[in-house]
Short mmCIF file of C-alpha atoms in Angstrom, two decimals:
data_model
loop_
_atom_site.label_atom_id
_atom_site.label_comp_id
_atom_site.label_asym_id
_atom_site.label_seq_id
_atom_site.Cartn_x
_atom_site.Cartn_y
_atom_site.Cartn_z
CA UNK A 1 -10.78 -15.34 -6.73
CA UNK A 2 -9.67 -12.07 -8.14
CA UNK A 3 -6.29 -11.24 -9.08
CA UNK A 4 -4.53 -8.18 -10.23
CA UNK A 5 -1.57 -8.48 -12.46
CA UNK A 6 2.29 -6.16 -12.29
CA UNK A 7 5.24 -5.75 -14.53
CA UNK A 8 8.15 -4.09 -13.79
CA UNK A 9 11.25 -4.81 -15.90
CA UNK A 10 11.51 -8.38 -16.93
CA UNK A 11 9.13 -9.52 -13.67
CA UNK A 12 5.63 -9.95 -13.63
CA UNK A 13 3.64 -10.80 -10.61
CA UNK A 14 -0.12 -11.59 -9.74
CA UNK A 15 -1.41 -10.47 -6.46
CA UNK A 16 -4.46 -10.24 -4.39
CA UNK A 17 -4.27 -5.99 -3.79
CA UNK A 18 -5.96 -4.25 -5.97
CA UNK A 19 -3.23 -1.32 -5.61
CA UNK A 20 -0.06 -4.05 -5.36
CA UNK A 21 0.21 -3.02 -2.05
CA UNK A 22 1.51 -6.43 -0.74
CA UNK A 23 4.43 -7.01 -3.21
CA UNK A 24 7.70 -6.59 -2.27
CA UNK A 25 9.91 -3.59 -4.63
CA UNK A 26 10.92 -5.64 -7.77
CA UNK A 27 14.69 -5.42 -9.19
CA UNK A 28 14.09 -2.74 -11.86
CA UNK A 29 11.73 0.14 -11.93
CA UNK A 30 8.42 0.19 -10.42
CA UNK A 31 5.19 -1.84 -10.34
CA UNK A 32 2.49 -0.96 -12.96
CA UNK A 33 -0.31 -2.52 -12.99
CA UNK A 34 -1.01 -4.25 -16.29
CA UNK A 35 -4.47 -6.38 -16.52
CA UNK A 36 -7.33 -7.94 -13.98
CA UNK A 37 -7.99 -12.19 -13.96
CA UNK A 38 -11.38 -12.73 -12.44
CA UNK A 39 -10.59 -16.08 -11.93
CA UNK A 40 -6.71 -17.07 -11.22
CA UNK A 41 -8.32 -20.96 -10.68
CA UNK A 42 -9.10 -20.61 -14.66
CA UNK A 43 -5.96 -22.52 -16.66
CA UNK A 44 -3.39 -20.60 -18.41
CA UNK A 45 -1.31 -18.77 -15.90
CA UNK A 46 1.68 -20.40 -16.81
CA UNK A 47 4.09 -20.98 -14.05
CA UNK A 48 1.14 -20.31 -11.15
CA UNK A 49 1.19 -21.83 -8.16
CA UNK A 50 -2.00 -21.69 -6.27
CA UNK A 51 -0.49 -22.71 -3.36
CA UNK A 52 2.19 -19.64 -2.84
CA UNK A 53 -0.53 -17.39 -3.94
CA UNK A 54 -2.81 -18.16 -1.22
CA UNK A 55 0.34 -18.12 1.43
CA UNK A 56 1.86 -14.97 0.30
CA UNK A 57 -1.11 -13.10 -1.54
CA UNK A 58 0.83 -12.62 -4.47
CA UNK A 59 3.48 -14.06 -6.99
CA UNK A 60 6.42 -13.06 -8.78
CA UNK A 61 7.90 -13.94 -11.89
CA UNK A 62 11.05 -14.56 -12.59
CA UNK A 63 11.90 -14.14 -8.50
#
């Protein structure tokens, strides 16, 4: 599964949307769309839990 990778500020988050449509407004600034993980099953997302991504379609770090 695809995922699509955001930084705004001092958060980063991984979602399932292409465009980041799905992720709530972070704390500072805007989302900007930083890199694409063709795989987010593939180790060395640190801090990724499969199991909110698949509930929410996305994840945020720090929340």
């Amino acid at each position: 599964m695809k995922g699509y990778v955001f930084k705004a500020g001092a958060q980063t988050a991984i979602t399932k949307e292409p465009d980041g449509s799905n992720l709530p407004p972070p704390k500072v600034g805007s989302w900007e769309r930083i890199k694409e993980v063709k795989d987010v099953t593939v180790p060395g997302l640190i801090g990724f839990d499969p199991e909110t991504f698949n509930k929410q379609g996305y994840q945020i770090w720090p929340p």
